[in-house]
Tab-separated table of C-alpha atoms in Angstrom:
chain	number	residue	atom	x	y	z
A	1	UNK	CA	11.205	18.461	15.639
A	2	UNK	CA	15.042	18.676	15.727
A	3	UNK	CA	15.031	20.497	19.002
A	4	UNK	CA	17.243	18.797	21.944
A	5	UNK	CA	16.228	19.869	25.946
A	6	UNK	CA	19.132	22.356	27.550
A	7	UNK	CA	19.896	24.629	29.482
A	8	UNK	CA	22.649	26.990	28.775
A	9	UNK	CA	23.638	30.667	27.046
A	10	UNK	CA	22.639	30.204	24.096
A	11	UNK	CA	18.893	27.910	24.879
A	12	UNK	CA	18.636	31.334	27.213
A	13	UNK	CA	18.281	34.154	23.770
A	14	UNK	CA	15.836	34.735	22.884
A	15	UNK	CA	15.208	33.211	19.919
A	16	UNK	CA	14.842	36.633	17.342
A	17	UNK	CA	18.197	37.159	18.791
A	18	UNK	CA	19.426	33.942	17.957
A	19	UNK	CA	17.162	33.930	14.280
A	20	UNK	CA	18.876	37.888	13.572
A	21	UNK	CA	22.104	36.715	14.811
A	22	UNK	CA	21.987	33.370	12.396
A	23	UNK	CA	20.624	35.229	9.217
A	24	UNK	CA	24.109	37.151	10.047
A	25	UNK	CA	26.657	34.262	10.109
A	26	UNK	CA	25.270	32.737	7.439
A	27	UNK	CA	25.139	36.107	4.770
A	28	UNK	CA	28.583	36.543	6.250
A	29	UNK	CA	29.956	33.183	5.712
A	30	UNK	CA	28.362	32.773	1.835
A	31	UNK	CA	29.910	36.728	1.288
A	32	UNK	CA	33.099	35.502	1.307
A	33	UNK	CA	35.468	35.237	-1.147
A	34	UNK	CA	36.124	31.275	-1.933
A	35	UNK	CA	39.012	31.669	-2.692
A	36	UNK	CA	40.037	32.605	1.324
A	37	UNK	CA	40.163	29.482	2.751
A	38	UNK	CA	42.283	30.872	5.693
A	39	UNK	CA	38.380	32.278	7.156
A	40	UNK	CA	36.472	29.578	6.355
A	41	UNK	CA	38.991	27.262	8.164
A	42	UNK	CA	38.059	29.898	11.314
A	43	UNK	CA	35.080	29.849	10.532
A	44	UNK	CA	34.480	25.899	10.925
A	45	UNK	CA	36.023	26.927	15.004
A	46	UNK	CA	33.718	29.234	15.600
A	47	UNK	CA	31.341	26.597	14.532
A	48	UNK	CA	32.574	24.256	16.960
A	49	UNK	CA	32.928	26.565	19.237
A	50	UNK	CA	29.107	27.283	19.337
A	51	UNK	CA	28.497	23.287	19.294
A	52	UNK	CA	30.525	22.971	21.916
A	53	UNK	CA	28.812	25.748	24.239
A	54	UNK	CA	25.528	24.673	22.933
A	55	UNK	CA	26.116	21.208	24.177
A	56	UNK	CA	24.562	19.328	21.456
A	57	UNK	CA	27.062	16.395	19.817
A	58	UNK	CA	28.854	15.695	17.699
A	59	UNK	CA	27.816	12.515	15.894
A	60	UNK	CA	24.405	14.487	15.964
A	61	UNK	CA	25.538	17.254	14.072
A	62	UNK	CA	27.112	14.824	11.253
A	63	UNK	CA	24.136	13.202	10.872
A	64	UNK	CA	21.322	16.196	10.722
A	65	UNK	CA	23.549	17.570	7.700
A	66	UNK	CA	22.766	15.221	5.615
A	67	UNK	CA	20.018	16.941	4.277
A	68	UNK	CA	22.614	18.587	2.048
A	69	UNK	CA	23.728	15.913	0.233
A	70	UNK	CA	22.077	15.951	-2.828
A	71	UNK	CA	24.337	19.549	-3.385
A	72	UNK	CA	27.844	18.320	-2.197
A	73	UNK	CA	26.990	16.088	-5.404
A	74	UNK	CA	26.621	18.960	-7.281
A	75	UNK	CA	29.415	20.171	-5.928
A	76	UNK	CA	31.437	16.853	-7.017
A	77	UNK	CA	29.896	17.252	-10.396
A	78	UNK	CA	31.267	20.623	-10.442
A	79	UNK	CA	34.730	20.280	-11.265
A	80	UNK	CA	33.830	18.079	-15.221
A	81	UNK	CA	31.284	20.518	-15.751
A	82	UNK	CA	33.275	23.981	-15.045
A	83	UNK	CA	33.779	26.097	-18.113
A	84	UNK	CA	37.501	27.919	-18.624
A	85	UNK	CA	40.981	25.975	-17.952
A	86	UNK	CA	41.447	22.725	-17.217
A	87	UNK	CA	44.194	21.175	-15.178
A	88	UNK	CA	45.551	17.391	-15.415
A	89	UNK	CA	44.491	15.336	-12.030
A	90	UNK	CA	45.310	11.737	-11.708
A	91	UNK	CA	44.602	11.802	-15.733
A	92	UNK	CA	41.456	13.358	-15.212
A	93	UNK	CA	40.695	16.866	-16.898
A	94	UNK	CA	39.397	18.836	-14.355
A	95	UNK	CA	38.403	22.810	-14.359
A	96	UNK	CA	40.208	25.436	-11.987
A	97	UNK	CA	36.818	26.894	-12.031
A	98	UNK	CA	34.662	24.571	-11.051
A	99	UNK	CA	37.450	23.307	-8.708
A	100	UNK	CA	37.146	25.932	-6.799
A	101	UNK	CA	33.333	26.009	-7.928
A	102	UNK	CA	32.885	23.054	-6.093
A	103	UNK	CA	34.898	24.209	-3.158
A	104	UNK	CA	32.988	27.333	-2.352
A	105	UNK	CA	29.693	24.693	-2.734
A	106	UNK	CA	30.612	22.637	-0.329
A	107	UNK	CA	32.518	24.740	2.466
A	108	UNK	CA	28.954	27.324	2.360
A	109	UNK	CA	26.536	25.239	2.290
A	110	UNK	CA	27.838	22.943	5.100
A	111	UNK	CA	28.701	25.941	7.230
A	112	UNK	CA	25.453	26.987	6.229
A	113	UNK	CA	23.546	23.913	7.419
A	114	UNK	CA	25.680	23.988	10.308
A	115	UNK	CA	24.912	26.841	12.069
A	116	UNK	CA	20.851	26.486	10.917
A	117	UNK	CA	21.567	22.873	13.041
A	118	UNK	CA	22.542	25.014	15.972
A	119	UNK	CA	19.735	27.688	16.420
A	120	UNK	CA	17.183	24.816	15.608
A	121	UNK	CA	18.856	22.491	18.371
A	122	UNK	CA	18.853	25.184	21.000
A	123	UNK	CA	15.190	27.259	19.577
A	124	UNK	CA	12.221	25.072	19.438
A	125	UNK	CA	8.987	25.542	16.896
A	126	UNK	CA	7.293	27.612	18.545
A	127	UNK	CA	10.109	29.825	20.059
A	128	UNK	CA	11.141	30.161	17.040
A	129	UNK	CA	7.355	31.507	15.471
A	130	UNK	CA	7.293	33.679	18.518
A	131	UNK	CA	10.726	35.379	17.035
A	132	UNK	CA	9.854	35.439	14.236
A	133	UNK	CA	6.487	37.391	14.862
A	134	UNK	CA	8.748	40.047	17.593
A	135	UNK	CA	11.095	40.399	14.087
A	136	UNK	CA	8.047	42.184	12.939
A	137	UNK	CA	6.658	39.357	10.733
A	138	UNK	CA	3.671	39.614	9.087
A	139	UNK	CA	0.956	38.574	11.443
A	140	UNK	CA	-0.694	36.771	8.515
A	141	UNK	CA	2.454	34.389	8.731
A	142	UNK	CA	2.518	33.650	11.692
A	143	UNK	CA	-0.772	32.672	12.153
A	144	UNK	CA	-0.917	29.843	9.455
A	145	UNK	CA	2.908	28.089	10.289
A	146	UNK	CA	0.774	28.476	14.341
A	147	UNK	CA	-1.539	26.388	13.129
A	148	UNK	CA	0.401	24.385	10.850
A	149	UNK	CA	1.979	23.065	13.681
A	150	UNK	CA	-0.748	22.681	15.600
A	151	UNK	CA	-2.987	20.434	12.966
A	152	UNK	CA	1.105	18.550	12.025
A	153	UNK	CA	0.536	16.788	15.375
A	154	UNK	CA	-3.757	15.906	14.584
A	155	UNK	CA	-2.491	14.726	11.092
A	156	UNK	CA	0.272	12.195	12.550
A	157	UNK	CA	-2.486	11.067	14.887
A	158	UNK	CA	-5.853	10.965	12.396
A	159	UNK	CA	-3.285	9.103	9.753
A	160	UNK	CA	-1.736	6.336	13.023
A	161	UNK	CA	-5.164	5.666	14.057
A	162	UNK	CA	-6.546	5.284	9.767
A	163	UNK	CA	-3.325	3.039	9.698
A	164	UNK	CA	-4.293	1.035	13.129
A	165	UNK	CA	-8.072	0.725	11.461
A	166	UNK	CA	-7.063	-0.844	8.417
A	167	UNK	CA	-4.739	-3.217	10.197
A	168	UNK	CA	-8.102	-3.948	12.136
A	169	UNK	CA	-9.611	-4.872	9.005
A	170	UNK	CA	-7.030	-7.468	7.634
A	171	UNK	CA	-4.939	-4.895	5.502
A	172	UNK	CA	-1.008	-5.482	5.104
A	173	UNK	CA	0.351	-2.532	3.710
A	174	UNK	CA	4.150	-2.927	2.823
A	175	UNK	CA	6.723	-0.828	1.046
A	176	UNK	CA	4.794	-1.240	-2.344
A	177	UNK	CA	2.131	-2.328	-1.505
A	178	UNK	CA	0.769	0.651	0.000
A	179	UNK	CA	1.262	2.790	-2.887
A	180	UNK	CA	-2.853	2.155	-3.436
A	181	UNK	CA	-4.124	2.639	-0.209
A	182	UNK	CA	-2.015	5.330	0.912
A	183	UNK	CA	-3.488	6.701	-2.591
A	184	UNK	CA	-7.143	5.807	-1.653
A	185	UNK	CA	-6.610	6.822	1.477
A	186	UNK	CA	-4.986	10.794	1.320
A	187	UNK	CA	-7.755	11.927	0.913
A	188	UNK	CA	-9.331	11.135	3.524
A	189	UNK	CA	-6.963	11.498	5.854
A	190	UNK	CA	-7.016	15.464	4.810
A	191	UNK	CA	-10.577	15.615	4.745
A	192	UNK	CA	-10.677	14.140	8.883
A	193	UNK	CA	-8.338	16.047	9.884
A	194	UNK	CA	-9.491	19.180	8.854
A	195	UNK	CA	-12.479	18.022	10.068
A	196	UNK	CA	-11.126	17.868	13.404
A	197	UNK	CA	-8.662	20.930	12.831
A	198	UNK	CA	-12.028	22.982	12.056
A	199	UNK	CA	-13.633	22.001	15.529
A	200	UNK	CA	-10.558	22.783	17.483
A	201	UNK	CA	-10.155	26.612	15.557
A	202	UNK	CA	-13.873	26.243	16.855
A	203	UNK	CA	-13.128	25.784	19.644
A	204	UNK	CA	-10.775	28.560	19.705
A	205	UNK	CA	-13.145	31.177	18.426
A	206	UNK	CA	-16.029	30.179	21.338
A	207	UNK	CA	-13.112	30.661	24.017
A	208	UNK	CA	-11.936	34.174	22.762
A	209	UNK	CA	-9.322	33.578	20.268
A	210	UNK	CA	-8.983	37.120	18.391
A	211	UNK	CA	-5.978	36.158	16.166
A	212	UNK	CA	-2.833	36.514	18.738
A	213	UNK	CA	-1.572	33.532	19.927
A	214	UNK	CA	1.310	35.315	21.662
A	215	UNK	CA	0.598	37.935	24.949
A	216	UNK	CA	2.309	40.662	23.482
A	217	UNK	CA	6.243	40.186	25.780
A	218	UNK	CA	9.164	42.449	25.910
A	219	UNK	CA	11.272	39.974	23.881
A	220	UNK	CA	14.910	40.544	24.276
A	221	UNK	CA	16.178	43.753	26.017
A	222	UNK	CA	19.711	45.398	24.801
A	223	UNK	CA	22.022	43.312	27.057
A	224	UNK	CA	20.611	40.083	25.139
A	225	UNK	CA	20.890	41.845	21.676
A	226	UNK	CA	24.654	42.824	22.763
A	227	UNK	CA	26.024	39.171	23.681
A	228	UNK	CA	24.250	37.479	20.714
A	229	UNK	CA	26.382	40.547	18.399
A	230	UNK	CA	29.752	38.723	18.875
A	231	UNK	CA	29.287	35.552	16.945
A	232	UNK	CA	27.757	36.967	14.400
A	233	UNK	CA	30.397	40.618	14.876
A	234	UNK	CA	33.384	38.292	14.521
A	235	UNK	CA	31.564	36.458	11.714
A	236	UNK	CA	31.018	40.113	9.877
A	237	UNK	CA	34.767	41.194	10.260
A	238	UNK	CA	36.959	37.259	9.437
A	239	UNK	CA	34.503	38.272	5.774
A	240	UNK	CA	35.880	41.653	5.469
A	241	UNK	CA	38.969	41.144	6.158
A	242	UNK	CA	38.819	38.326	3.512
A	243	UNK	CA	37.750	40.531	1.067
A	244	UNK	CA	40.407	43.133	1.268
A	245	UNK	CA	43.304	40.566	1.253
A	246	UNK	CA	42.116	38.367	-1.448
B	1	UNK	CA	22.910	12.178	-11.110
B	2	UNK	CA	21.154	15.913	-9.659
B	3	UNK	CA	18.764	14.798	-6.856
B	4	UNK	CA	15.960	16.344	-6.113
B	5	UNK	CA	17.421	19.962	-5.387
B	6	UNK	CA	14.594	22.246	-5.415
B	7	UNK	CA	15.964	22.952	-1.706
B	8	UNK	CA	18.626	25.620	-2.708
B	9	UNK	CA	21.587	25.727	0.176
B	10	UNK	CA	23.802	28.219	0.927
B	11	UNK	CA	26.400	29.170	-1.814
B	12	UNK	CA	24.728	27.771	-5.207
B	13	UNK	CA	23.648	31.597	-6.262
B	14	UNK	CA	25.741	34.898	-6.123
B	15	UNK	CA	25.714	37.610	-4.078
B	16	UNK	CA	23.517	40.441	-5.684
B	17	UNK	CA	21.466	37.021	-7.900
B	18	UNK	CA	20.457	35.646	-4.631
B	19	UNK	CA	19.540	39.396	-2.986
B	20	UNK	CA	17.432	40.330	-6.258
B	21	UNK	CA	15.349	37.228	-6.212
B	22	UNK	CA	15.145	38.190	-1.835
B	23	UNK	CA	13.718	41.361	-3.046
B	24	UNK	CA	11.619	40.470	-5.684
B	25	UNK	CA	9.831	37.435	-2.956
B	26	UNK	CA	9.395	39.359	-0.219
B	27	UNK	CA	7.937	42.348	-2.562
B	28	UNK	CA	5.654	39.200	-3.725
B	29	UNK	CA	4.628	38.585	-0.179
B	30	UNK	CA	3.395	41.696	0.299
B	31	UNK	CA	0.977	41.574	-2.520
B	32	UNK	CA	-0.052	37.972	-1.373
B	33	UNK	CA	-0.871	38.805	2.409
B	34	UNK	CA	-2.485	41.713	1.147
B	35	UNK	CA	-4.947	39.779	-1.224
B	36	UNK	CA	-4.734	36.657	0.785
B	37	UNK	CA	-6.260	38.474	4.215
B	38	UNK	CA	-9.466	39.044	1.799
B	39	UNK	CA	-10.042	35.602	2.150
B	40	UNK	CA	-9.130	34.263	4.964
B	41	UNK	CA	-12.253	34.337	6.315
B	42	UNK	CA	-13.032	32.603	9.511
B	43	UNK	CA	-13.016	29.049	7.712
B	44	UNK	CA	-9.717	29.229	5.280
B	45	UNK	CA	-7.804	30.033	8.194
B	46	UNK	CA	-7.880	26.738	9.925
B	47	UNK	CA	-7.856	25.250	6.285
B	48	UNK	CA	-4.581	26.752	5.293
B	49	UNK	CA	-2.496	26.491	8.431
B	50	UNK	CA	-4.006	23.048	7.918
B	51	UNK	CA	-2.476	22.469	4.092
B	52	UNK	CA	0.835	23.824	5.040
B	53	UNK	CA	1.252	20.853	7.567
B	54	UNK	CA	0.361	18.610	4.975
B	55	UNK	CA	2.755	19.875	2.609
B	56	UNK	CA	5.626	20.145	5.678
B	57	UNK	CA	4.552	16.612	6.499
B	58	UNK	CA	4.831	15.629	2.877
B	59	UNK	CA	7.215	17.130	2.122
B	60	UNK	CA	9.303	14.734	4.805
B	61	UNK	CA	8.198	12.099	2.444
B	62	UNK	CA	11.154	11.226	0.856
B	63	UNK	CA	10.216	8.557	-2.337
B	64	UNK	CA	12.593	6.668	-5.194
B	65	UNK	CA	12.644	8.625	-8.436
B	66	UNK	CA	15.128	6.489	-10.703
B	67	UNK	CA	18.063	4.687	-8.818
B	68	UNK	CA	19.562	6.702	-6.077
B	69	UNK	CA	17.394	9.994	-6.943
B	70	UNK	CA	14.842	10.583	-4.666
B	71	UNK	CA	12.203	14.019	-4.587
B	72	UNK	CA	9.553	14.776	-2.285
B	73	UNK	CA	6.278	16.763	-3.646
B	74	UNK	CA	7.101	20.586	-3.699
B	75	UNK	CA	2.752	20.664	-2.702
B	76	UNK	CA	2.137	24.466	-4.432
B	77	UNK	CA	-0.465	22.729	-6.838
B	78	UNK	CA	-2.241	21.092	-4.080
B	79	UNK	CA	-2.258	24.626	-1.962
B	80	UNK	CA	-3.382	26.282	-4.859
B	81	UNK	CA	-6.338	24.704	-5.582
B	82	UNK	CA	-7.384	24.746	-2.372
B	83	UNK	CA	-6.954	27.586	-0.779
B	84	UNK	CA	-6.408	30.103	-3.588
B	85	UNK	CA	-2.907	31.551	-5.726
B	86	UNK	CA	-2.839	34.295	-2.695
B	87	UNK	CA	-3.038	32.114	-0.050
B	88	UNK	CA	-1.781	29.286	-0.920
B	89	UNK	CA	1.686	31.164	-1.850
B	90	UNK	CA	1.519	32.019	1.792
B	91	UNK	CA	1.177	28.635	2.568
B	92	UNK	CA	4.093	26.872	0.615
B	93	UNK	CA	6.496	30.223	1.437
B	94	UNK	CA	6.349	28.706	5.713
B	95	UNK	CA	6.775	25.951	4.559
B	96	UNK	CA	9.854	26.140	3.090
B	97	UNK	CA	11.155	29.133	5.819
B	98	UNK	CA	9.682	26.359	8.424
B	99	UNK	CA	11.999	23.513	6.720
B	100	UNK	CA	15.105	25.792	6.627
B	101	UNK	CA	14.680	26.905	9.740
B	102	UNK	CA	13.567	23.934	11.997
B	103	UNK	CA	15.060	21.372	9.845
B	104	UNK	CA	18.458	23.657	7.577
B	105	UNK	CA	17.018	21.986	4.994
B	106	UNK	CA	17.596	25.114	1.977
B	107	UNK	CA	20.029	27.570	2.944
B	108	UNK	CA	18.725	30.796	4.730
B	109	UNK	CA	20.728	33.154	2.406
B	110	UNK	CA	18.981	31.236	-0.436
B	111	UNK	CA	15.524	31.340	0.758
B	112	UNK	CA	14.362	34.603	-1.669
B	113	UNK	CA	15.180	31.688	-4.841
B	114	UNK	CA	13.906	28.869	-3.035
B	115	UNK	CA	10.508	30.693	-2.094
B	116	UNK	CA	10.444	32.312	-5.798
B	117	UNK	CA	10.553	28.636	-7.874
B	118	UNK	CA	8.092	26.832	-5.085
B	119	UNK	CA	6.505	29.438	-3.404
B	120	UNK	CA	5.464	31.754	-6.134
B	121	UNK	CA	6.024	29.769	-9.787
B	122	UNK	CA	4.734	27.063	-8.665
B	123	UNK	CA	1.531	28.032	-7.139
B	124	UNK	CA	1.251	30.666	-9.766
B	125	UNK	CA	1.668	28.094	-12.546
B	126	UNK	CA	-0.647	25.524	-11.274
B	127	UNK	CA	-3.688	28.218	-10.323
B	128	UNK	CA	-3.076	29.272	-13.906
B	129	UNK	CA	-2.908	25.807	-15.791
B	130	UNK	CA	-6.088	24.630	-13.423
B	131	UNK	CA	-8.741	27.647	-14.157
B	132	UNK	CA	-8.034	26.896	-17.750
B	133	UNK	CA	-7.886	23.260	-17.849
B	134	UNK	CA	-12.124	24.085	-15.881
B	135	UNK	CA	-13.391	25.570	-17.858
B	136	UNK	CA	-12.688	23.706	-21.934
B	137	UNK	CA	-12.859	20.579	-19.752
B	138	UNK	CA	-15.867	18.717	-19.455
B	139	UNK	CA	-17.162	19.363	-15.031
B	140	UNK	CA	-16.882	15.924	-14.225
B	141	UNK	CA	-14.895	14.568	-11.226
B	142	UNK	CA	-12.388	13.304	-14.040
B	143	UNK	CA	-11.969	16.567	-15.965
B	144	UNK	CA	-11.397	17.988	-12.226
B	145	UNK	CA	-8.628	15.393	-11.289
B	146	UNK	CA	-6.859	15.793	-14.871
B	147	UNK	CA	-6.954	19.129	-14.829
B	148	UNK	CA	-4.809	19.444	-11.242
B	149	UNK	CA	-2.776	15.979	-11.928
B	150	UNK	CA	-1.515	18.032	-15.111
B	151	UNK	CA	-1.189	21.345	-13.110
B	152	UNK	CA	0.487	20.001	-10.680
B	153	UNK	CA	3.083	18.187	-13.638
B	154	UNK	CA	2.905	21.637	-15.356
B	155	UNK	CA	3.980	23.192	-11.725
B	156	UNK	CA	7.053	21.128	-10.700
B	157	UNK	CA	8.829	21.439	-14.040
B	158	UNK	CA	8.298	24.918	-13.968
B	159	UNK	CA	9.606	24.757	-10.576
B	160	UNK	CA	12.807	23.486	-11.746
B	161	UNK	CA	13.320	25.195	-14.684
B	162	UNK	CA	12.835	28.560	-12.504
B	163	UNK	CA	15.917	27.641	-10.472
B	164	UNK	CA	18.063	26.687	-13.961
B	165	UNK	CA	16.628	30.051	-15.057
B	166	UNK	CA	18.512	30.886	-11.600
B	167	UNK	CA	21.940	29.470	-12.060
B	168	UNK	CA	22.406	30.842	-15.722
B	169	UNK	CA	21.658	34.133	-14.268
B	170	UNK	CA	24.058	33.782	-11.328
B	171	UNK	CA	25.113	30.601	-10.462
B	172	UNK	CA	28.059	30.845	-8.562
B	173	UNK	CA	30.304	28.182	-10.895
B	174	UNK	CA	30.324	28.755	-14.222
B	175	UNK	CA	29.628	25.707	-16.577
B	176	UNK	CA	30.681	25.532	-20.396
B	177	UNK	CA	27.364	25.774	-22.486
B	178	UNK	CA	26.915	21.934	-22.627
B	179	UNK	CA	27.126	21.768	-18.719
B	180	UNK	CA	23.830	24.237	-18.113
B	181	UNK	CA	21.947	22.107	-20.724
B	182	UNK	CA	22.612	19.668	-19.493
B	183	UNK	CA	21.458	20.219	-15.611
B	184	UNK	CA	18.182	21.557	-17.418
B	185	UNK	CA	17.719	18.782	-18.777
B	186	UNK	CA	18.312	16.929	-15.531
B	187	UNK	CA	16.582	19.267	-13.286
B	188	UNK	CA	12.998	18.818	-16.284
B	189	UNK	CA	13.574	14.448	-16.155
B	190	UNK	CA	13.122	14.180	-12.464
B	191	UNK	CA	10.877	16.477	-11.899
B	192	UNK	CA	8.496	15.524	-14.342
B	193	UNK	CA	9.403	12.236	-12.662
B	194	UNK	CA	8.402	13.933	-9.089
B	195	UNK	CA	6.296	15.602	-10.942
B	196	UNK	CA	3.471	12.768	-11.710
B	197	UNK	CA	4.091	11.454	-8.032
B	198	UNK	CA	3.387	14.809	-7.012
B	199	UNK	CA	-0.091	15.232	-9.506
B	200	UNK	CA	-1.373	11.791	-8.096
B	201	UNK	CA	-1.524	12.291	-4.663
B	202	UNK	CA	-2.776	16.296	-5.739
B	203	UNK	CA	-5.202	14.560	-7.642
B	204	UNK	CA	-5.815	11.776	-4.867
B	205	UNK	CA	-6.863	14.789	-2.603
B	206	UNK	CA	-8.578	17.215	-4.083
B	207	UNK	CA	-10.828	14.597	-5.419
B	208	UNK	CA	-11.669	12.994	-2.549
B	209	UNK	CA	-12.439	16.937	-0.727
B	210	UNK	CA	-14.571	18.308	-3.586
B	211	UNK	CA	-16.429	14.926	-3.516
B	212	UNK	CA	-17.440	15.833	0.216
B	213	UNK	CA	-16.508	18.995	0.631
B	214	UNK	CA	-17.034	20.782	-2.263
B	215	UNK	CA	-16.825	23.834	-0.447
B	216	UNK	CA	-13.526	23.539	0.416
B	217	UNK	CA	-11.879	24.204	-3.254
B	218	UNK	CA	-10.900	27.441	-3.896
B	219	UNK	CA	-10.569	26.541	-7.177
B	220	UNK	CA	-14.255	25.735	-8.045
B	221	UNK	CA	-15.649	28.431	-6.211
B	222	UNK	CA	-17.723	30.301	-9.027
B	223	UNK	CA	-17.957	27.041	-10.339
B	224	UNK	CA	-21.441	25.872	-11.571
B	225	UNK	CA	-20.203	22.005	-11.680
B	226	UNK	CA	-21.703	18.247	-11.255
B	227	UNK	CA	-18.376	17.707	-9.765
B	228	UNK	CA	-19.846	18.083	-6.368
B	229	UNK	CA	-22.043	15.155	-7.787
């Protein structure tokens, strides 16, 4: 996935601490009134500091934050479809409400994506599920999520084998022409993957699997929680100040 | 144009609406966990994991819907039909949460609304439509494929309109009356096209599974059908 190997202080934090901090930081940022431009500047500095601490290069962050593009386009649309008072700018009639709205969407969306990316870059997917488990996420959910991660490999493996089998039999799947093959193959892929997955599951059961994958470990101590709480606390303080000032 | 905009990002919806939907989603997931546990006997555990993995993989494939607009499948219909509405909703919920935490796709503060649209609304609608159609249409492989296809199309469009409702209730920016209607029409239009793609893939998958392993299709349980023939 997006995990980047590393041994920075952020990498070393327990996953449940990082998930809780990510959620808290995002909530505080989103709750900040949109008129408080300075607050978003400070948040941006905080995010840069976090990324630097985790040794995540800027270009990587920029490239990965492209998932947000649809909402950037929505943000650019806002000044044109927003309600209320309008101003004239370069011959365009723009809605003031829409301009604020577009800024709001752009800045909160971007900051949110960057914070989530820092979590994803410093925590393995398995650790994220362990963290959710320790945060008392219902067991059924973490169990299905664990199987999902295992079966992703099974699925891609089967897909690769089926693709090679088709090539070996003289098929030449290219962009549009492979749609038909894909449609007929997708059901077969699902069944093959399921039957492999079922064998894996039965093998796990016969080796004593009872539904708990993660041995009960103590999790993060007070010190870790205290360290990780600093950034959310700063963010919350800025959000509160911004709300009072504006 | 608004490309596939169902993974709502942070700051699109206002606080009260995000919180209300988060509470709604949490309660609904609780109900699904309780009911799903009954369904999750031995066979369904790997099935649920595979359905989640399948949807996760399929959501990463973006295909062009219109010039400049791309969409990906939601998978709600597939999940509801293969593992039932309760476990299906849990599978999609896990995929959406994983997308947000592993790939930063979809805002963390918008998880409640996102789970409501794609995890709850789309699976519930798809399952309802399938159950009704399976009783009305002839019980043949073609009848099953058509049921799945229609269920998928309807579920995707309804899910997109659920987002429009959320935006009408608490969009962070007030739009002119025409603006909201425009968003509703654009969302319905693009998602109709996404729904057709979703319907074809879901129908192809379910038809194959029903032919080879009808015992794995939850929606067929309790139906005396010729679908398996």
